[in-house]
Coordinates of C-alpha atoms and ligand atoms in Angstrom, one line a residue:
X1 CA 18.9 -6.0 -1.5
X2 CA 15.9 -7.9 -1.8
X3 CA 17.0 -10.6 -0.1
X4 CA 17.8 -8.6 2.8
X5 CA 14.8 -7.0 3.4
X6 CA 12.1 -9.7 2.5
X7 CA 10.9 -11.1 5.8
X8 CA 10.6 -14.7 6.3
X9 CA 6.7 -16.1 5.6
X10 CA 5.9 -16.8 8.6
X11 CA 2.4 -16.9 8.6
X12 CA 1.4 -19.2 11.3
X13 CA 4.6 -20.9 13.4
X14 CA 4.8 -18.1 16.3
X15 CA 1.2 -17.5 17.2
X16 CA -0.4 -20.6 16.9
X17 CA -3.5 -21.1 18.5
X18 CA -5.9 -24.6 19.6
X19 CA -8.5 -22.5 17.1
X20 CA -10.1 -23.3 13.9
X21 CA -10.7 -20.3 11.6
X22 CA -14.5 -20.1 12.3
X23 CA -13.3 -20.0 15.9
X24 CA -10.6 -17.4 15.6
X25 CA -13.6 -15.1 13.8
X26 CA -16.1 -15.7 16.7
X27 CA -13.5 -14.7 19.2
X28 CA -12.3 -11.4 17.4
X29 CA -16.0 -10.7 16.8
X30 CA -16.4 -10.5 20.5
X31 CA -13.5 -8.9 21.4
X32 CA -13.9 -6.0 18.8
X33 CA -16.9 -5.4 20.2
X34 CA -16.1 -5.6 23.7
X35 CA -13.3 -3.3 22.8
X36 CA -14.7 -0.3 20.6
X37 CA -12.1 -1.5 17.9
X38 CA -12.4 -0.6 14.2
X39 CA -10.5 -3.3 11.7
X40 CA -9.0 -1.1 8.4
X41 CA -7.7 -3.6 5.5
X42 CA -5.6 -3.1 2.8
X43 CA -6.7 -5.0 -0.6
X44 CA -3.3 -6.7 -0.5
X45 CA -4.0 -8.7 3.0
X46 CA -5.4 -12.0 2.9
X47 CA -8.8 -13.0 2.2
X48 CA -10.1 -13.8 5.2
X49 CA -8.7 -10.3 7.1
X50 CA -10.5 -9.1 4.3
X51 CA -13.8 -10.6 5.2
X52 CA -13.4 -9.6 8.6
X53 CA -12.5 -5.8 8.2
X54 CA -14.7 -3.2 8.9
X55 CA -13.2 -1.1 5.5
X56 CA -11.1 -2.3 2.9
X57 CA -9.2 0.1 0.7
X58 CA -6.6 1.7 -0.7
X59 CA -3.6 3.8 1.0
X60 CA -5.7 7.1 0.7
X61 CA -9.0 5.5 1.5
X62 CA -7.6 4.3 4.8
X63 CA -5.9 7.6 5.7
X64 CA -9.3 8.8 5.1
X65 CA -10.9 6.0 7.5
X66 CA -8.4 6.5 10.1
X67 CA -9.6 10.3 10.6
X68 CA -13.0 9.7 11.0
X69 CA -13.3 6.5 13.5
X70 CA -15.1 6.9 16.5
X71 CA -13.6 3.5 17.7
X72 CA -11.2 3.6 20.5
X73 CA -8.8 1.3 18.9
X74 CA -7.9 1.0 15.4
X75 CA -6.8 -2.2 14.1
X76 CA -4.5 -2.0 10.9
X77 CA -4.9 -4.8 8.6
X78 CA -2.1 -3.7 6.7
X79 CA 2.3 -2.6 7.0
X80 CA 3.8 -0.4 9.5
X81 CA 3.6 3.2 7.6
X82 CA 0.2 2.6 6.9
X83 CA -0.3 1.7 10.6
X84 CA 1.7 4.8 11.4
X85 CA -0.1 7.3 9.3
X86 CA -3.4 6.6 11.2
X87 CA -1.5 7.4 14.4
X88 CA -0.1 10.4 13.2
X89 CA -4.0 11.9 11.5
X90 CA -5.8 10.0 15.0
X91 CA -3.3 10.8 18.0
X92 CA -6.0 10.2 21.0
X93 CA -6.2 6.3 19.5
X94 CA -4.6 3.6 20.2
X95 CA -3.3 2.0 17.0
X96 CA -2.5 -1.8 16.8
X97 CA -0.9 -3.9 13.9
X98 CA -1.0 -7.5 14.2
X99 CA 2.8 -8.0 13.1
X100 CA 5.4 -4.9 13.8
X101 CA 7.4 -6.3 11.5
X102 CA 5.1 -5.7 8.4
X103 CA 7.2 -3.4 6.5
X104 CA 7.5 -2.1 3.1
X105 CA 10.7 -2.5 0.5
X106 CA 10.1 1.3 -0.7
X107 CA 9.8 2.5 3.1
X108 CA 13.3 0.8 4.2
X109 CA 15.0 2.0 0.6
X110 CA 14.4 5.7 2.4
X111 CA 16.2 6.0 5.1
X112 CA 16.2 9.7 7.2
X113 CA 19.7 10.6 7.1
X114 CA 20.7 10.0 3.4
X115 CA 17.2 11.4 2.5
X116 CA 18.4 14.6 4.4
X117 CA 21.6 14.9 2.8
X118 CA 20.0 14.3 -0.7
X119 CA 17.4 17.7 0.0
X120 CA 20.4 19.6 1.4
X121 CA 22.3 18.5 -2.0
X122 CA 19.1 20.1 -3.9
X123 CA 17.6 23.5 -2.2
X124 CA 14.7 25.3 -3.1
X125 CA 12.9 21.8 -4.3
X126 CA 9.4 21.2 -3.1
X127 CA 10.2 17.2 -1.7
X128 CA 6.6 15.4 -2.6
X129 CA 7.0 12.1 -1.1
X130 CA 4.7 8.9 -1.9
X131 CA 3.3 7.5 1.6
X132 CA 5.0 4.4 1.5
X133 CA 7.8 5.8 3.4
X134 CA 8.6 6.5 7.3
X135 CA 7.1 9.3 9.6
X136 CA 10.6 10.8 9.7
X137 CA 10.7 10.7 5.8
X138 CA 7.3 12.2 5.7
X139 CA 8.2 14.8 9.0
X140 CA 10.7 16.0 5.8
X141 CA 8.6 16.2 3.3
X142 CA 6.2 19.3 2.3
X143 CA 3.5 17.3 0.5
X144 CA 2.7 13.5 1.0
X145 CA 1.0 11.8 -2.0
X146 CA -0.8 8.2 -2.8
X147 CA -0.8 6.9 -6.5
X148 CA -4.5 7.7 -6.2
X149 CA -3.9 11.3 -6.1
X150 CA 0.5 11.6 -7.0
X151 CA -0.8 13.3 -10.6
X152 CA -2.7 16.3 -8.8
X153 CA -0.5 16.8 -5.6
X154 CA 2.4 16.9 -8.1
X155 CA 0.4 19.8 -10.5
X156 CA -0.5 21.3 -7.6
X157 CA 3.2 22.8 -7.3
X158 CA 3.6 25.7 -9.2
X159 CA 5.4 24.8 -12.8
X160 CA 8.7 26.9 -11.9
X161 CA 9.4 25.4 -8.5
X162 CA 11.7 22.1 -9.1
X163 CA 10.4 19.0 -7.5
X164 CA 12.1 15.7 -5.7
X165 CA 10.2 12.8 -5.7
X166 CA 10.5 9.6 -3.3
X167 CA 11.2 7.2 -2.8
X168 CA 8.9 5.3 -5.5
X169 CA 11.2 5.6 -8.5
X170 CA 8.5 3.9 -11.1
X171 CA 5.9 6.4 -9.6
X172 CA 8.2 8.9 -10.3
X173 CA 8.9 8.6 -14.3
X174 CA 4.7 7.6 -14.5
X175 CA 4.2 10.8 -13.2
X176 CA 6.9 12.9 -15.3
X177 CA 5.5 11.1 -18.3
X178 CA 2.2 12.4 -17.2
X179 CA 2.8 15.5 -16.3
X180 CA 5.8 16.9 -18.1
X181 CA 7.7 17.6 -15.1
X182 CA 11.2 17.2 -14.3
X183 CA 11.1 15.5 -10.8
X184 CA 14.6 14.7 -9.0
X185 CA 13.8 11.3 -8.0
X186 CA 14.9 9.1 -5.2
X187 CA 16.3 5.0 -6.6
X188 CA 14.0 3.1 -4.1
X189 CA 11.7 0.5 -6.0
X190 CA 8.4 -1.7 -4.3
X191 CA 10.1 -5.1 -4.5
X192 CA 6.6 -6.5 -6.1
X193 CA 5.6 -4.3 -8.5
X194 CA 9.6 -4.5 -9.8
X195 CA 9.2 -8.5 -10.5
X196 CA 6.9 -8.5 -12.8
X197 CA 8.2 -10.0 -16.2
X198 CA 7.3 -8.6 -19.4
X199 CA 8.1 -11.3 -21.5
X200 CA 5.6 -13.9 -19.5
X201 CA 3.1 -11.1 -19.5
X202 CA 3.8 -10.4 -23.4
X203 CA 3.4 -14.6 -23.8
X204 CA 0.3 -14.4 -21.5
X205 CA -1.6 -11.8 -23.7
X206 CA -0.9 -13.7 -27.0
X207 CA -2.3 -16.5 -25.3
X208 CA -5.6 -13.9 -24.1
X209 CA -5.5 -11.7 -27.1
X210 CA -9.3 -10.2 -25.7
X211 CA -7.8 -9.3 -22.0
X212 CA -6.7 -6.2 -21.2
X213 CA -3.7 -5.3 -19.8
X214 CA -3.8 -3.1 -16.2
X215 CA -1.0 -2.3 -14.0
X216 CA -0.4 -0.3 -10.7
X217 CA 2.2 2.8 -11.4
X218 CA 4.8 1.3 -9.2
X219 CA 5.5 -1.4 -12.4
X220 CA 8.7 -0.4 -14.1
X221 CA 8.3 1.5 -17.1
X222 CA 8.3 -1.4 -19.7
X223 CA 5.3 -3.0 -18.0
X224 CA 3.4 0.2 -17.9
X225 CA 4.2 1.1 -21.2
X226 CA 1.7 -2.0 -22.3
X227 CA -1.0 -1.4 -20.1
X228 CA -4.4 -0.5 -21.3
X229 CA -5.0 1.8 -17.6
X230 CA -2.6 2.2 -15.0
X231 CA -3.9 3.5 -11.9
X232 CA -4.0 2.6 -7.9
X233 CA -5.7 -0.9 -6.4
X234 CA -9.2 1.7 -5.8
X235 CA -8.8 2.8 -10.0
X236 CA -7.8 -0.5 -10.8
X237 CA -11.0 -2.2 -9.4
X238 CA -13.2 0.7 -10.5
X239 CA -12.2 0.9 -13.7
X240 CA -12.9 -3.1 -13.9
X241 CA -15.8 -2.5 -12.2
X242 CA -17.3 0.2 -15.5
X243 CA -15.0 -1.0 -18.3
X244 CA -17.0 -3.1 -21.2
X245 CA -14.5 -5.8 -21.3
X246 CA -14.6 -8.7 -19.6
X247 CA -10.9 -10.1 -19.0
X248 CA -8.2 -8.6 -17.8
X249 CA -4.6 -9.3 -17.1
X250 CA -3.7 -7.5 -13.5
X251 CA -0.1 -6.4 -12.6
X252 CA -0.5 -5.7 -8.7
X253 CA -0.4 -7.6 -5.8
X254 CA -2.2 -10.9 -6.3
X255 CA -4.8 -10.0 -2.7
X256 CA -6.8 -7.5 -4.8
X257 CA -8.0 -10.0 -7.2
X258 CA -10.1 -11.1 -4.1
X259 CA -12.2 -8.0 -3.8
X260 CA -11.9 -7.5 -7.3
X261 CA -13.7 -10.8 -8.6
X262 CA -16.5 -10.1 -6.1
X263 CA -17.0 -6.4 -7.5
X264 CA -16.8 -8.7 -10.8
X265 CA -18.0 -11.9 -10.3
X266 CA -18.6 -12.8 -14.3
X267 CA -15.5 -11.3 -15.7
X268 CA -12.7 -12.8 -16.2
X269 CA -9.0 -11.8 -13.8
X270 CA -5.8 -13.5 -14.4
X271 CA -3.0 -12.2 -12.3
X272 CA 0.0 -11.0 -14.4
X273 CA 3.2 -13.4 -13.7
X274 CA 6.6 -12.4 -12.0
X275 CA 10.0 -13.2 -13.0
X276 CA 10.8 -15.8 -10.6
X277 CA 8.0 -17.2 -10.2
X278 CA 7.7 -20.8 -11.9
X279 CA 5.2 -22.6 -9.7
X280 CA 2.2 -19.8 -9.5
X281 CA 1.4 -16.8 -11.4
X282 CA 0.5 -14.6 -8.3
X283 CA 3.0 -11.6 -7.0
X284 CA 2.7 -11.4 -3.1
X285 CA 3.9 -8.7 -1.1
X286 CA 5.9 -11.0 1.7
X287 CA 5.4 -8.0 4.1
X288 CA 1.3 -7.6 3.6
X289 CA 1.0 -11.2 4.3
X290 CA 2.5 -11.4 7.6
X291 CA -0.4 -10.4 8.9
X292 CA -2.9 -13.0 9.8
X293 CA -6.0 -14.5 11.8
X294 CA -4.4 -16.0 14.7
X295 CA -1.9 -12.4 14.7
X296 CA -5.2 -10.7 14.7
X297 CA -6.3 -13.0 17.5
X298 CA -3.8 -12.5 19.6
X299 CA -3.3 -8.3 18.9
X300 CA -7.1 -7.5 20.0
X301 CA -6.6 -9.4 23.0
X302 CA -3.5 -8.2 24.0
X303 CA -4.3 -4.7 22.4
X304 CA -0.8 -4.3 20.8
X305 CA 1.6 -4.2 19.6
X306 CA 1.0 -0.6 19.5
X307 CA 2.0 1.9 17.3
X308 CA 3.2 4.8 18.5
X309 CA 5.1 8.2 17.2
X310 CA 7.1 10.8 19.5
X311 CA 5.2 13.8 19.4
X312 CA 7.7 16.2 17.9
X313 CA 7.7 13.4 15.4
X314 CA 4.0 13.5 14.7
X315 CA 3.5 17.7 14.3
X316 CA 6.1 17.3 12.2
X317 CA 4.8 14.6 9.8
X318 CA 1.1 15.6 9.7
X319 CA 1.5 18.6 8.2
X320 CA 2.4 17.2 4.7
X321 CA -0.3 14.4 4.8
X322 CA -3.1 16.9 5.7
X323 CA -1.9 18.7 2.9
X324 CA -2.6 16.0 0.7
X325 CA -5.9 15.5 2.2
X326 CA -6.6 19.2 1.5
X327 CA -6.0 19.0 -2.0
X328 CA -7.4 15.7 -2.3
X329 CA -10.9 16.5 -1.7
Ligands
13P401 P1 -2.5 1.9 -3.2 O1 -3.4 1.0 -2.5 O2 -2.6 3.3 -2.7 O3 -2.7 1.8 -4.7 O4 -1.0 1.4 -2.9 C1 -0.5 0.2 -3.3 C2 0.6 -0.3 -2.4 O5 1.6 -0.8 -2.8 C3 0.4 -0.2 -1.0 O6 1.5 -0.7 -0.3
SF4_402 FE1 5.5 -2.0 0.0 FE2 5.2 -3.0 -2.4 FE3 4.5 -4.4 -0.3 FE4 3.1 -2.2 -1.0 S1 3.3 -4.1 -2.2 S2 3.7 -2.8 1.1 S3 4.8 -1.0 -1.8 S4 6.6 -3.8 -0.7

């Protein structure tokens, strides 16, 4: 499965440009300007998207962004649904991603008709569904939910109703261990998170008996299990950012120790190690890093590709995500 859905790194081959980097970041100065364009990162994308955004967050602090631009464009430094969502919350915008194809393993374990067929199997279930998924998964869906705020969307359903959870499977028994409910859950997995190893992990904490241990809630259960706090990238690099210690061992994408080690610059971060992974001990989200500069280049000045969601589509699908925002406040 994995193998079919990773796409191929191809960070620079298609898009080349005669720039240097420094070059590439003058030019998409300029144009953003020209253009009224906002740039929204995610703290997986590489650094120097990073460096360039004007906002740099997690899922639910972009969703947040994407309302409250003025801009006339918004960039998304990010995948597709995340790309989509802002489309969906900021119609009259143009959204533009610099690689359509950035997509997400938990989003393409979802697809719309066998999600149907499961909520048709299971009536009367409130379906909370995490926002890694399509507009079509969400446009069936009665709450959406980030890891930032999963716990209180899901206690915000009264005890007696039953609840299916999707498609995050990991997410899913965090949050029944959390909260004591029975979710139905969906078998769709984020194909980083899942390759974490807990034997190198175990080895690397013997090795850094004073680090502590944090992971992101879409680890399997064995990882999370160990960790000292679990909680999304935004809790992760907060609770980094107030925590005493000073080393820590992180199980999430390896682009957040960027931002991290500048919130921290004399502490300590040593990325947690995944199973197949011999030569580094970094977990990269394939998808996240298909973005780059020259892409970026190349998307302001042609102002796409675009993003775009029927409008049926998008009545459909906001409803659930401004729910969440309701209840996020
Ligand atoms: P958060 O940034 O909401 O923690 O999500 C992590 C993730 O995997 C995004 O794809
Ligand atoms: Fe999807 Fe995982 Fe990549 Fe996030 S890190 S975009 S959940 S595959």
């Amino acid at each position: 499965m994995t193998e079919k859905i990773l796409p191929t790194l191809n960070r620079h081959s298609s898009l080349k440009t005669p720039f240097s980097s420094t070059e590439l970041i003058e030019k998409i100065q300029v144009l953003r300007k020209e253009k009224n364009a906002v740039l929204l990162a995610h703290y997986y994308q590489d650094p120097l998207l990073q460096e360039i955004a004007d906002f740099v967050g997690d899922s639910l602090g972009l969703s947040q962004q994407a309302i409250s631009t003025d801009a006339d464009i918004i960039v998304f430094l990010g995948v597709h649904f995340m790309a989509e969502t802002a489309k969906i919350l900021n119609p009259s915008k143009k959204v533009i991603i610099p690689d359509l194809e950035a997509g997400c393993s938990l989003a393409e374990s979802c697809p719309p008709n066998l999600f149907k067929e499961f909520i048709n199997q299971h009536p009367n279930h409130t379906v909370i569904t995490y926002i890694n998924c399509s507009a079509e998964i969400k446009a069936l869906s009665d709450i959406v939910c980030t890891s930032s705020n999963a716990e209180k969307i899901v206690n915000s359903v009264p005890k007696e109703t039953p609840i299916i959870f999707a498609p995050d499977k990991n997410l899913g028994k965090y949050l029944i261990d959390k909260t004591g409910r029975d979710l139905l859950l969906w078998d769709g997995v984020c194909i980083v998170h899942e390759a974490f190893a807990i034997d190198k992990i175990l080895k690397l904490h013997n090795k850094n008996p004073e680090a502590k241990f944090i992971a992101h809630p879409e680890s399997n259960p064995e990882i999370l299990k160990i960790a000292s706090y679990i909680g999304s990238t935004s809790g992760m690099i907060n609770h980094v950012k107030e925590s005493s210690d000073t080393e820590f061992i992180v199980a999430t994408e390896a682009g957040i120790l960027y931002r991290m080690q500048q919130e921290v610059p004399d502490k300590t971060l040593i990325p947690a190690p995944a199973k197949e992974d011999n030569t580094c001990a970094c977990s990269e989200c394939a998808f996240m890093k298909l973005n780059t500069l020259e892409k970026l280049y190349h998307c302001l000045k042609n102002e796409g590709p675009e993003v775009k969601v029927p409008m049926e589509l998008r009545k459909k699908a906001l409803l659930p995500i401004q729910k969440m925002l309701e209840l996020s406040c």
